[in-house]
Amino acid sequence: MAESTRLLTDLFGILGPRRVPDASPADSSVTNVVEASYPTKALQKFLAGLQASDGPLLLDLGPVVGGNVTFFAEQLGCRLRVEDIAKDIDGHVKDGIVDQLPEFFSNRFPQDPGTVDGILCWDVLDYLDRPAAQALATSLSSLLRPDGCLLGFFSTADSREAVYTKYVIVDDSTLKYRTYPAVRARQRSLLNGDIIRLFKDLRVTDSFLMKSKVRETLFRKPAPRR
């Protein structure tokens, strides 16, 4: 089912430093969906960084959002591949094998290295401990082609509420933050130094601290020196 969803998303695209102690368990009783709109500054720059690419390949690490698929198809004429990392995290937590996430992320993606033009990382790294976050960041850095872009969101709030956030694009300057239940809460708030070390093979081109208590960070993979 997951593979068919990703392939359908590909088709749409063608057409168009603190770690929270584990001793405090996450509140898994969240059932109400909360939605609020916030401005975004990094999304415009992410789009601008991909405008020169012909039919770019994008990797979205969030759940499938139909409106987002349409938006990127219209803006970039791109192929969009969805790889829902939240499902991976929940599955490992439920099966009691969270310690296997680093190895899992090291071999998670079917794409060849250097073939992805842009990655929507959103805030998935906030839900991982350091080894798993590093494994995922290393894999993503490898997937990007030279001059490729990665957009990451990093919460500055210290919350133990067990929710994920689905980022729904309204336009290139506005996002809806739509929460939905998670098995695991955010694990830590990453400082700038932590973020830079995770993506040591990429260069930070822009970073914005938003009123939503989210740091939007745009990375670019340097082209090889000649």
PDB file of N, CA and C in Angstrom, residues 45 74 79 89 180:
ATOM      1  N   LYS A  45      12.274  30.431  -0.684  1.00  0.00           N
ATOM      2  CA  LYS A  45      13.680  30.248  -1.048  1.00  0.00           C
ATOM      3  C   LYS A  45      13.947  28.813  -1.499  1.00  0.00           C
ATOM      4  N   GLU A  74       2.482  22.416  -9.881  1.00  0.00           N
ATOM      5  CA  GLU A  74       2.219  23.668 -10.585  1.00  0.00           C
ATOM      6  C   GLU A  74       3.423  24.600 -10.552  1.00  0.00           C
ATOM      7  N   ARG A  79       8.533  15.835 -10.028  1.00  0.00           N
ATOM      8  CA  ARG A  79       8.124  14.527  -9.539  1.00  0.00           C
ATOM      9  C   ARG A  79       8.256  14.562  -8.023  1.00  0.00           C
ATOM     10  N   ILE A  89       8.801   5.801  12.411  1.00  0.00           N
ATOM     11  CA  ILE A  89       9.071   6.003  13.838  1.00  0.00           C
ATOM     12  C   ILE A  89       8.025   5.293  14.684  1.00  0.00           C
ATOM     13  N   TYR A 180      -1.693  15.868  14.476  1.00  0.00           N
ATOM     14  CA  TYR A 180      -2.399  14.583  14.527  1.00  0.00           C
ATOM     15  C   TYR A 180      -1.650  13.669  15.483  1.00  0.00           C
TER      16      TYR A 180
END
